[in-house]
Amino acid sequence: MGVLEVKNVSYYYSKDRMVLDGISESFESGKMYVILGPSGCGKTTLLSLLGGLDIPKEGQILFEGKELQKKGLEEHRRNHISFVFQNYNLIDYMTPMENVELTARQEALPVLEKLGLSRDEAKRNVLQLSGGQQQRVAIARALASGNPVILADEPTGNLDEDMAKEITRTFQETAKEYGKCVIIVSHSNEVAKQADVVFEMKYGKLNQVEV
Amino acid sequence: MGVWRRASLYLTRNKKKTMILFTILTFISTLVLLCVSVGNASNASIQDLRERMGGYFKIEMDFSQGKIGRIDDTLVQKVMDAGGIKAFNGTDIQYFKAEDFDLMPGRFTGEGDEKAKLTRFLGNTDSSLNEYFMLEYYILTEGRHIAPGDSGKAMISDALAEMNHLSVGDTVTVRFHEERLLDEQKESVTSHSLEVVGIYTIDIPQTIASVDTAECDIEENFIFTDTAFIREVYGEAGGGATDVYTLGAAFFVENPKELDSIMGNMMTWDDYNWEEYAVAKNNKTYEDSAAPLERLAGLVTMMVSVIAAVSAVMLSLILFLWMRERVHEIGVYLSIGIRKTGIIKQHLLENIQIAVAAFLLAWVISIVASGLTGQMIESSFVENSETEEQVSADLEIRIGVLELAEIAGFGALLILLSTGVSSVMVFKMQPRDILSKMS
């Protein structure tokens, strides 16, 4: 049984425009998943459902076998999953340390240092950091929360190629080293190449593919 | 990270917004503090005026009618028994000759007329309720007032006391003015000693004395005495026993607001023909004095209402606009599982922290400003007053604990309201909507 399960999930804005069409899938701890697909295919919608930001029109999403809606979506967001976004989504008036402390269940600085930020950088305003560093702060926030699932929406979309590789590698290490279930939504094949499992979202369906 | 820390971080890292809100709240708090303290001072002064001079009526003989009604002890007792009256002062007037003391010289002194020794005696059951003293034209400086039960007591002016080296406890001798009496009546007139129990000073003269003013009309020569003395001497001079108050009686109601109903009730009594009396509600002085204060109190109430409404709208608008700028932050908080109520609590704490600081500064400012405001208002009263007594109601503008508590309550309500209004957006939005707005 996966840590996160999707059972016959459908999502639509109107019945004639299905975004997700009866998807069923299971996501396990210690693995990095990448969901590929063109813009508007429903990748982010699926991520929102997995993250408890929205609820499916049909079907169920289970965390450790229990339906999200029954457990409570806020509870799910607080204790089970961590988001990493393309635009980092850090609190701009806080330092990296403080951003990590928002969710941290452990010391923030060691996590930041492990992800390559110096002590000095950890205490600057986040907006003074590079894009790659900001994304590391976002990942550090996810790691320090101790939540078992990390959902990343185009996490390398704003980064150059080298930095994108480094961040993807960090996600991979996170999955392996910390036993997290990392689900990345991307349209980058380079990111997909480093994943344990790759899905392609097409016409509202999720199909496992080889890259 | 706790909500307090998040709120404090926001305030310290967004100094510009913090200062703007701080300035606005300080301004509003200062205005409201001043308005409320001025309003309270006005109301306190009105209350003080009511207590000092408000709500009394006079019953006097109506000399314009063919038959003149008697104002005697029976009538006074009946009015007192009717309820709602806390005190009365029966008044008389008589003229006596000063035997062992001199009067301030006037017309008759110059003419060598023996009426130069004649002066006015004002009989009172309670001289503290005489308008001269109530309105503070005259002020008791030594001793005490003529009080109910007194007999053979007198209050003289400080000028008369100084001229004759008299002080409280001394006696003065007077004699009935027998000029108009029959010869057989004159024989019964004797001298009377009066004990000086009080000395007053004339603060606001009611007449302008000149060399042509008769001694008995010179205010410094007025002698206040008790009703018993007036009646005793009247009887001695052949008038017989009397229980009449020749100048009428003034009745002081417990609650000035009930003045009209008490008078209305009295006028229904069948055993008195009220056409033979002059009954007057004597609160004109109170109304004249209270009118500017009441206008001020009304103005202040209106100002506080306007300030409250404008502040609530302005604050809500500012906070609402700032809230729109915080969509990103709200989205992040929601994505990490912070509840909407937790986010609103943070905003509330931010605003409360600023409000507390602003309130403390406003308090200091208003302590300084209230003194200046009081002076300005009082000088404005002086300029606009028709009579001097109108300014006798001192406007003590102070900010007390009660005012502070009121404003703090008002401020807390304002912050709650404006934060609540500006937070409607947060409550309405779904996390996914916010996150899509963020990107």
XYZ file of C-alpha atoms in Angstrom:
650
model
C 0.000 0.000 0.000
C 1.356 3.414 -0.982
C 1.542 6.345 1.359
C -0.728 8.266 -1.019
C -3.405 6.603 -3.096
C -5.706 7.929 -5.757
C -8.860 5.910 -6.412
C -11.026 6.638 -9.464
C -10.488 10.343 -9.114
C -12.209 12.640 -11.573
C -12.144 16.398 -11.692
C -13.963 18.670 -14.071
C -15.144 22.224 -14.365
C -18.080 21.009 -16.489
C -19.091 17.469 -17.399
C -18.030 17.947 -21.036
C -14.539 19.067 -20.022
C -12.916 16.422 -17.849
C -9.585 17.474 -16.397
C -8.952 14.222 -14.559
C -10.855 11.189 -15.727
C -11.056 8.311 -13.258
C -7.405 8.209 -12.247
C -6.159 5.487 -9.895
C -2.568 5.328 -8.731
C -0.476 4.639 -5.679
C 2.612 6.591 -4.507
C 5.175 5.032 -2.192
C 7.664 6.393 0.330
C 11.336 6.571 -0.681
C 10.571 7.149 -4.350
C 10.645 10.143 -6.614
C 7.760 10.392 -9.066
C 7.580 12.758 -11.996
C 4.351 13.573 -13.787
C 4.966 14.882 -17.288
C 2.556 16.569 -19.590
C 1.891 19.742 -21.535
C 0.502 22.869 -19.914
C -3.189 22.653 -19.005
C -3.305 18.842 -19.060
C -4.299 18.644 -15.370
C -0.928 17.972 -13.689
C -1.263 20.824 -11.240
C -4.893 19.943 -10.571
C -3.822 16.447 -9.557
C -1.111 17.909 -7.329
C -3.668 20.217 -5.690
C -5.913 17.259 -4.966
C -3.011 15.230 -3.548
C -2.045 18.205 -1.403
C -5.530 18.800 -0.027
C -5.856 22.193 -1.665
C -8.983 21.023 -3.461
C -11.298 18.010 -3.426
C -12.087 15.626 -6.271
C -15.508 15.702 -7.915
C -15.523 11.930 -7.884
C -13.346 9.254 -6.297
C -11.142 9.261 -3.236
C -7.656 10.264 -2.213
C -6.213 8.298 0.660
C -3.271 9.018 2.923
C -1.982 5.894 4.625
C -5.297 4.258 3.789
C -7.517 6.996 5.214
C -9.572 9.355 3.107
C -8.256 12.913 3.163
C -11.595 14.630 3.547
C -12.373 12.574 6.625
C -9.030 13.451 8.218
C -9.340 17.119 7.315
C -7.557 18.957 4.536
C -5.790 21.473 6.796
C -4.550 18.638 8.958
C -3.316 16.899 5.803
C -1.495 20.004 4.595
C 0.020 20.624 8.013
C 1.141 17.130 8.936
C 1.402 15.000 5.824
C 2.561 16.949 2.817
C 4.882 19.799 1.926
C 4.642 21.893 -1.200
C 7.517 23.161 -3.309
C 6.454 25.597 -6.000
C 7.990 26.896 -9.206
C 8.117 30.416 -7.797
C 9.461 29.123 -4.453
C 6.643 30.728 -2.444
C 8.717 31.888 0.453
C 7.569 34.579 2.859
C 9.409 37.596 1.532
C 9.850 39.442 4.831
C 11.492 36.499 6.517
C 14.987 35.038 6.422
C 15.574 31.486 5.125
C 15.837 30.365 8.749
C 12.498 31.889 9.605
C 10.880 30.462 6.474
C 12.030 27.003 7.451
C 10.980 27.552 11.065
C 7.420 28.139 9.879
C 6.940 24.405 9.595
C 10.077 22.991 11.208
C 9.902 20.134 13.643
C 13.689 20.198 13.920
C 16.543 22.753 13.941
C 16.322 24.819 10.765
C 19.978 25.740 10.299
C 21.420 22.209 9.915
C 18.817 21.466 7.229
C 19.685 24.636 5.345
C 23.411 23.962 5.670
C 22.911 20.441 4.400
C 21.239 21.905 1.339
C 24.222 24.171 0.722
C 23.295 27.451 2.369
C 25.868 29.088 4.598
C 25.032 30.318 8.080
C 25.271 33.880 6.784
C 22.969 33.192 3.846
C 20.474 31.537 6.177
C 20.075 34.800 8.043
C 19.660 37.139 5.082
C 16.345 38.187 3.647
C 15.212 35.446 1.246
C 14.900 37.903 -1.624
C 18.667 38.477 -1.451
C 19.264 34.847 -2.452
C 19.511 33.458 -5.979
C 16.642 31.474 -7.502
C 18.409 28.194 -6.837
C 19.092 29.130 -3.240
C 15.475 30.160 -2.740
C 14.322 26.829 -4.086
C 16.684 25.095 -1.659
C 15.078 27.066 1.149
C 11.680 25.826 -0.065
C 12.985 22.267 -0.085
C 14.550 22.779 3.349
C 11.154 23.966 4.597
C 9.598 20.795 3.230
C 12.311 18.609 4.766
C 12.346 20.283 8.151
C 8.576 19.869 8.467
C 9.134 16.131 8.717
C 6.064 15.497 6.539
C 6.325 12.230 4.571
C 5.190 13.576 1.172
C 6.711 16.402 -0.880
C 4.665 17.744 -3.773
C 6.639 19.905 -6.188
C 5.012 21.924 -8.942
C 7.525 22.718 -11.716
C 10.289 23.218 -9.127
C 12.968 23.811 -11.741
C 10.863 25.950 -14.071
C 12.583 29.182 -13.093
C 16.113 27.796 -12.863
C 18.920 27.474 -15.345
C 19.944 24.034 -16.567
C 22.747 23.429 -14.068
C 20.747 24.628 -11.141
C 17.758 22.568 -12.312
C 19.913 19.446 -12.308
C 21.201 20.198 -8.844
C 17.718 20.776 -7.452
C 16.415 17.584 -9.090
C 19.311 15.702 -7.537
C 18.409 17.177 -4.179
C 14.862 15.877 -4.568
C 16.201 12.452 -5.491
C 18.454 12.424 -2.424
C 15.558 13.564 -0.289
C 13.467 10.636 -1.421
C 16.255 8.125 -0.842
C 17.961 9.545 2.221
C 14.906 10.685 4.148
C 12.456 8.106 2.812
C 10.111 10.756 1.486
C 7.554 10.281 -1.240
C 8.434 13.030 -3.731
C 5.942 13.792 -6.488
C 7.122 16.324 -9.044
C 4.971 17.840 -11.737
C 7.103 18.959 -14.648
C 7.287 19.195 -18.384
C 11.026 18.632 -18.364
C 12.375 15.303 -19.584
C 15.653 16.079 -17.819
C 13.859 16.024 -14.486
C 11.974 12.884 -15.478
C 15.198 11.054 -16.296
C 16.207 11.117 -12.632
C 12.832 9.863 -11.347
C 12.063 6.397 -10.056
C 8.675 6.411 -11.732
C 7.471 8.643 -14.555
C 3.847 9.247 -15.465
C 2.440 11.070 -18.414
C -0.821 12.945 -18.072
C -2.851 12.842 -21.271
C -6.561 13.429 -21.847
C -7.192 13.283 -18.132
C -5.531 9.904 -17.728
C -2.281 9.060 -15.947
C -0.052 6.567 -17.718
C 3.297 5.245 -16.544
C 5.972 5.787 -19.191
C 9.655 5.076 -19.710
C 11.905 8.050 -20.396
C 6.569 29.304 14.484
C 3.871 30.816 16.643
C 1.402 33.448 15.614
C 2.964 36.106 17.885
C 6.354 35.673 16.240
C 4.860 35.810 12.739
C 3.000 39.006 13.655
C 6.073 40.610 15.197
C 8.247 39.673 12.220
C 5.739 41.201 9.826
C 5.672 44.446 11.788
C 9.427 44.787 12.161
C 10.190 43.840 8.539
C 7.474 46.039 7.004
C 8.422 49.264 8.720
C 6.735 51.562 6.215
C 3.325 49.962 6.568
C 3.757 49.713 10.319
C 4.554 53.413 10.540
C 1.625 54.382 8.305
C -0.814 52.373 10.396
C 0.808 53.627 13.599
C 0.445 57.242 12.472
C -3.178 56.769 11.430
C -4.094 55.012 14.667
C -2.246 57.592 16.772
C -4.114 60.374 14.977
C -7.482 58.687 15.401
C -6.818 57.785 19.050
C -5.680 61.311 19.889
C -8.749 62.827 18.247
C -11.104 60.446 19.955
C -9.357 60.825 23.320
C -9.646 64.581 23.093
C -13.236 64.491 21.910
C -14.333 62.055 24.578
C -12.532 63.919 27.341
C -13.998 67.244 26.174
C -17.425 65.586 25.986
C -17.076 64.110 29.447
C -15.835 67.420 30.810
C -18.860 69.153 29.272
C -21.249 66.624 30.753
C -19.530 66.842 34.134
C -19.809 70.634 34.017
C -23.469 70.412 33.028
C -24.064 68.051 35.936
C -22.184 70.388 38.224
C -24.278 73.324 36.992
C -27.448 71.338 37.545
C -26.390 70.592 41.074
C -25.287 74.126 41.796
C -28.061 76.133 40.222
C -30.211 73.953 38.127
C -33.787 73.055 38.734
C -35.495 75.346 41.125
C -38.620 77.398 41.039
C -39.767 80.447 42.899
C -43.140 81.339 44.272
C -43.539 85.071 44.743
C -46.389 87.424 45.394
C -47.940 88.707 42.200
C -48.396 92.403 42.769
C -49.962 92.902 39.345
C -53.150 91.139 40.480
C -55.836 92.665 42.685
C -55.438 89.980 45.323
C -52.007 88.916 46.455
C -51.431 85.318 47.471
C -49.739 84.517 50.779
C -46.466 82.670 50.762
C -46.397 81.313 54.262
C -45.120 78.307 56.163
C -48.269 76.327 55.285
C -47.681 76.714 51.558
C -43.968 76.012 51.926
C -44.649 72.859 53.928
C -47.217 71.662 51.403
C -44.742 72.110 48.545
C -42.037 70.333 50.517
C -44.375 67.446 51.334
C -45.392 67.004 47.700
C -42.068 65.268 47.062
C -39.117 65.784 44.766
C -37.922 68.890 46.643
C -34.597 68.722 48.394
C -34.437 72.219 49.922
C -36.020 75.628 50.007
C -35.068 79.160 50.870
C -37.704 81.578 52.114
C -36.728 85.210 51.681
C -37.711 88.507 53.225
C -36.565 92.081 53.073
C -36.528 94.714 55.791
C -34.704 97.934 56.437
C -32.936 98.515 59.749
C -30.844 101.249 61.173
C -27.272 100.487 62.103
C -26.762 101.612 65.673
C -23.207 100.726 66.596
C -21.556 100.488 63.209
C -21.152 102.608 60.126
C -22.292 101.895 56.598
C -20.401 102.518 53.411
C -21.218 106.158 52.663
C -23.696 107.043 49.907
C -26.075 109.796 48.953
C -27.619 110.304 52.425
C -24.249 110.621 54.124
C -23.455 113.533 51.834
C -26.833 115.069 52.519
C -26.507 114.610 56.286
C -29.749 112.610 56.285
C -30.279 110.092 59.096
C -31.222 107.513 56.425
C -27.478 107.235 55.977
C -27.725 104.675 58.835
C -30.444 102.686 57.103
C -29.608 99.501 55.239
C -31.171 96.474 53.657
C -31.556 93.245 55.582
C -32.194 90.179 53.496
C -33.923 87.454 55.442
C -33.075 83.876 54.399
C -33.860 80.480 55.796
C -30.685 79.217 54.091
C -28.467 81.910 52.598
C -26.349 79.359 50.720
C -29.408 78.912 48.477
C -29.724 82.614 47.831
C -28.974 83.393 44.186
C -26.284 85.902 45.149
C -24.273 83.025 46.564
C -25.459 80.225 44.313
C -24.389 82.104 41.242
C -21.207 83.160 43.032
C -21.791 86.866 42.700
C -21.025 86.890 46.400
C -18.655 84.443 48.014
C -18.544 83.489 51.671
C -14.978 84.073 52.807
C -15.239 83.596 56.557
C -17.583 81.838 58.958
C -20.741 80.190 57.740
C -24.031 80.793 55.984
C -27.354 81.580 57.594
C -28.860 78.151 58.132
C -32.351 76.848 58.931
C -33.047 77.257 62.664
C -30.831 80.320 63.076
C -32.102 83.252 65.111
C -30.380 86.620 65.466
C -27.529 85.841 63.072
C -26.032 88.029 60.367
C -23.653 87.861 57.416
C -21.937 91.097 56.477
C -19.662 92.118 53.620
C -15.903 92.138 54.051
C -15.920 95.883 53.270
C -18.329 96.549 56.106
C -16.404 94.252 58.415
C -13.131 95.976 57.656
C -14.598 99.436 58.003
C -16.026 98.616 61.428
C -13.283 96.208 62.566
C -15.824 93.424 62.811
C -15.146 89.737 62.554
C -17.029 86.480 62.934
C -18.428 86.160 66.472
C -18.827 89.938 66.974
C -22.241 91.504 67.355
C -23.872 94.399 65.628
C -26.820 96.357 66.975
C -29.683 97.389 64.770
C -33.054 98.980 65.241
C -36.253 98.858 63.247
C -36.690 101.728 60.806
C -39.537 103.497 62.616
C -40.002 106.490 60.302
C -43.264 105.200 58.896
C -44.573 103.798 62.160
C -47.280 105.349 64.290
C -46.125 107.019 67.485
C -47.488 104.231 69.709
C -45.727 101.676 67.548
C -42.473 103.571 67.767
C -42.511 103.143 71.523
C -42.285 99.375 71.242
C -39.238 99.437 68.983
C -36.063 98.338 70.687
C -32.489 97.642 69.667
C -31.439 94.161 68.635
C -28.070 92.482 68.619
C -27.121 90.233 65.766
C -24.193 87.856 65.888
C -21.959 87.990 62.832
C -21.651 84.378 61.691
C -20.277 84.959 58.223
C -18.404 87.445 56.075
C -18.785 87.542 52.336
C -16.978 89.271 49.536
C -18.608 90.672 46.423
C -17.083 88.932 43.426
C -19.438 90.142 40.706
C -21.253 93.344 41.649
C -24.833 93.472 40.466
C -25.173 97.246 40.547
C -22.848 100.097 39.896
C -22.697 102.307 42.963
C -22.141 106.034 42.668
C -22.244 109.019 44.995
C -25.975 109.184 44.291
C -26.623 105.654 45.457
C -28.511 105.397 48.713
C -26.653 103.603 51.483
C -29.281 100.853 51.573
C -28.696 100.155 47.857
C -24.926 99.861 48.144
C -24.222 96.150 47.940
C -21.457 96.251 50.554
C -24.082 97.413 53.062
C -26.410 94.446 52.479
C -26.796 92.310 55.569
C -28.066 88.763 55.263
C -29.974 87.618 58.283
C -32.270 84.798 59.323
C -36.032 84.555 58.882
C -36.644 84.298 62.633
C -35.011 87.664 63.260
C -37.015 89.394 60.525
C -40.264 87.960 61.878
C -39.407 88.834 65.489
C -38.726 92.469 64.727
C -41.772 92.691 62.458
C -43.970 91.528 65.315
C -42.353 93.914 67.744
C -43.127 96.822 65.469
C -46.834 96.093 65.659
C -47.148 93.811 62.696
C -48.151 90.849 64.859
C -46.983 87.316 64.477
C -46.266 86.401 60.875
C -45.261 83.321 58.959
C -45.096 85.053 55.597
C -42.068 85.185 53.337
C -42.335 88.654 51.881
C -39.932 88.049 49.018
C -41.269 84.553 48.352
C -39.584 81.195 48.454
C -37.367 79.214 46.134
C -37.723 75.430 45.949
C -34.897 73.224 44.760
C -35.839 69.977 43.084
C -33.842 66.798 43.558
C -33.735 66.101 39.832
C -33.769 69.165 37.551
C -35.345 67.066 34.822
C -38.444 66.682 37.001
C -38.829 70.402 37.540
C -41.684 70.799 35.049
C -43.667 67.831 36.330
C -43.319 68.940 39.972
C -44.485 72.435 39.088
C -47.290 71.076 36.918
C -48.494 68.913 39.780
C -48.424 71.869 42.176
C -50.485 73.986 39.824
C -53.331 71.470 40.024
C -53.900 72.124 43.742
C -57.413 73.470 44.226
C -56.787 75.174 47.577
C -54.511 77.781 45.996
C -55.446 80.341 43.397
C -52.250 80.422 41.443
C -53.282 83.558 39.615
C -52.446 85.394 42.839
C -48.882 84.144 42.713
C -45.985 84.597 40.395
C -44.575 81.120 39.870
C -41.429 81.036 37.819
C -39.183 78.245 36.765
C -35.906 79.766 37.641
C -33.455 77.850 35.571
C -32.697 80.502 32.992
C -29.290 81.039 34.514
C -28.700 77.304 34.347
C -29.928 77.112 30.784
C -27.794 80.085 29.752
C -24.740 78.547 31.373
C -25.429 75.020 30.210
C -26.371 75.913 26.632
C -22.820 76.266 25.250
C -21.729 73.186 27.186
C -24.670 71.203 25.863
C -23.873 72.368 22.347
C -20.265 71.316 22.902
C -21.316 67.928 24.274
C -23.600 67.419 21.271
C -20.861 68.477 18.886
C -18.408 66.123 20.543
C -20.847 63.207 20.325
C -21.321 63.937 16.651
C -17.565 64.260 16.110
C -16.836 60.986 17.876
C -19.492 59.272 15.757
C -18.090 60.742 12.557
C -14.500 59.929 13.523
C -15.523 56.391 14.442
C -17.343 55.852 11.167
C -14.665 57.468 8.984
C -11.896 55.653 10.862
C -13.617 52.298 10.517
C -14.123 52.806 6.779
C -10.633 54.221 6.227
C -8.916 51.510 8.253
C -10.943 48.750 6.634
C -10.082 50.128 3.207
C -6.366 50.391 3.960
C -6.215 46.965 5.550
C -8.264 45.503 2.713
C -5.863 46.942 0.127
C -2.895 45.673 2.112
C -4.589 42.306 2.413
C -4.693 42.065 -1.375
C -0.931 42.566 -1.362
C -0.646 39.710 1.105
C -2.358 37.105 -1.070
C 1.002 35.439 -1.687
C 1.794 35.216 1.993
C -1.708 33.942 2.795
C -1.339 31.291 0.090
C 1.965 30.108 1.535
C 0.489 29.902 5.007
C -2.494 27.931 3.726
C -0.229 25.585 1.762
C 1.718 24.742 4.895
C -1.481 24.021 6.793
C -1.968 27.199 8.807
C -5.689 27.687 9.332
C -7.545 30.728 8.023
C -8.415 31.655 11.597
C -4.693 31.488 12.426
C -3.922 33.884 9.583
C -6.616 36.336 10.673
C -5.396 36.027 14.254
C -1.936 37.047 13.039
C -3.354 40.107 11.261
C -5.346 40.999 14.341
C -2.282 40.710 16.562
C -0.265 42.896 14.190
C -2.931 45.585 14.278
C -3.408 45.313 18.029
C 0.325 45.658 18.667
C 0.403 48.834 16.587
C -2.819 50.074 18.178
C -1.471 49.620 21.708
C 1.672 51.597 20.876
C -0.391 54.253 19.065
C -2.788 54.457 21.956
C -0.029 55.025 24.485
C 1.463 57.797 22.364
C -1.994 59.304 21.817
C -2.504 59.300 25.564
C 0.684 61.289 26.120
C -0.185 63.692 23.289
C -3.715 64.179 24.527
C -2.553 64.944 28.069
C -0.608 67.880 26.623
C -3.268 68.776 24.084
C -6.189 68.587 26.504
C -4.799 71.484 28.533
C -4.531 73.632 25.413
C -7.970 72.526 24.218
C -9.493 73.411 27.574
C -7.957 76.874 27.463
C -9.168 77.431 23.895
C -12.718 76.336 24.703
C -12.881 78.388 27.864
C -11.592 81.504 26.136
C -14.179 80.888 23.420
C -16.877 80.747 26.123
C -15.680 84.004 27.601
C -15.857 85.705 24.211
C -19.338 84.355 23.467
C -20.915 84.570 26.907
C -23.637 87.126 27.470
C -23.273 87.010 31.217
C -20.251 86.383 33.276
C -21.784 83.509 35.159
C -21.784 81.508 31.982
C -18.065 81.033 32.334
C -18.292 80.168 35.969
C -18.704 76.539 34.912
C -15.036 75.512 34.764
C -14.309 73.059 32.018
C -11.802 70.669 33.496
C -10.582 68.659 30.549
C -8.717 65.701 31.913
C -8.227 62.236 30.625
C -9.045 59.795 33.327
C -8.943 56.063 33.636
C -12.547 55.794 32.505
C -11.874 57.735 29.310
C -8.801 55.599 28.636
C -10.800 52.431 29.110
C -13.523 53.774 26.837
C -11.106 54.636 24.063
C -9.249 51.347 24.452
C -12.570 49.575 24.059
C -13.455 51.727 21.097
C -10.031 51.088 19.529
C -10.265 47.350 20.070
C -13.697 47.362 18.450
C -12.407 49.430 15.546
C -9.456 47.090 15.006
C -11.680 44.028 15.255
C -14.153 45.514 12.820
C -11.633 46.700 10.248
C -9.550 43.517 10.479
C -12.729 41.477 10.198
C -13.911 43.380 7.140
C -10.528 43.186 5.452
C -10.308 39.461 6.248
C -13.534 38.597 4.481
C -11.425 37.925 1.393
C -9.353 35.339 3.247
C -12.437 33.531 4.456
C -14.008 33.537 1.030
C -11.024 32.278 -0.922
C -10.175 28.652 -1.374
C -6.503 27.639 -0.936
C -6.282 26.638 -4.578
C -7.657 30.002 -5.743
C -5.086 31.795 -3.633
C -2.264 29.641 -4.958
C -3.371 30.197 -8.540
C -3.449 33.946 -7.820
C 0.057 33.637 -6.442
C 1.391 32.188 -9.645
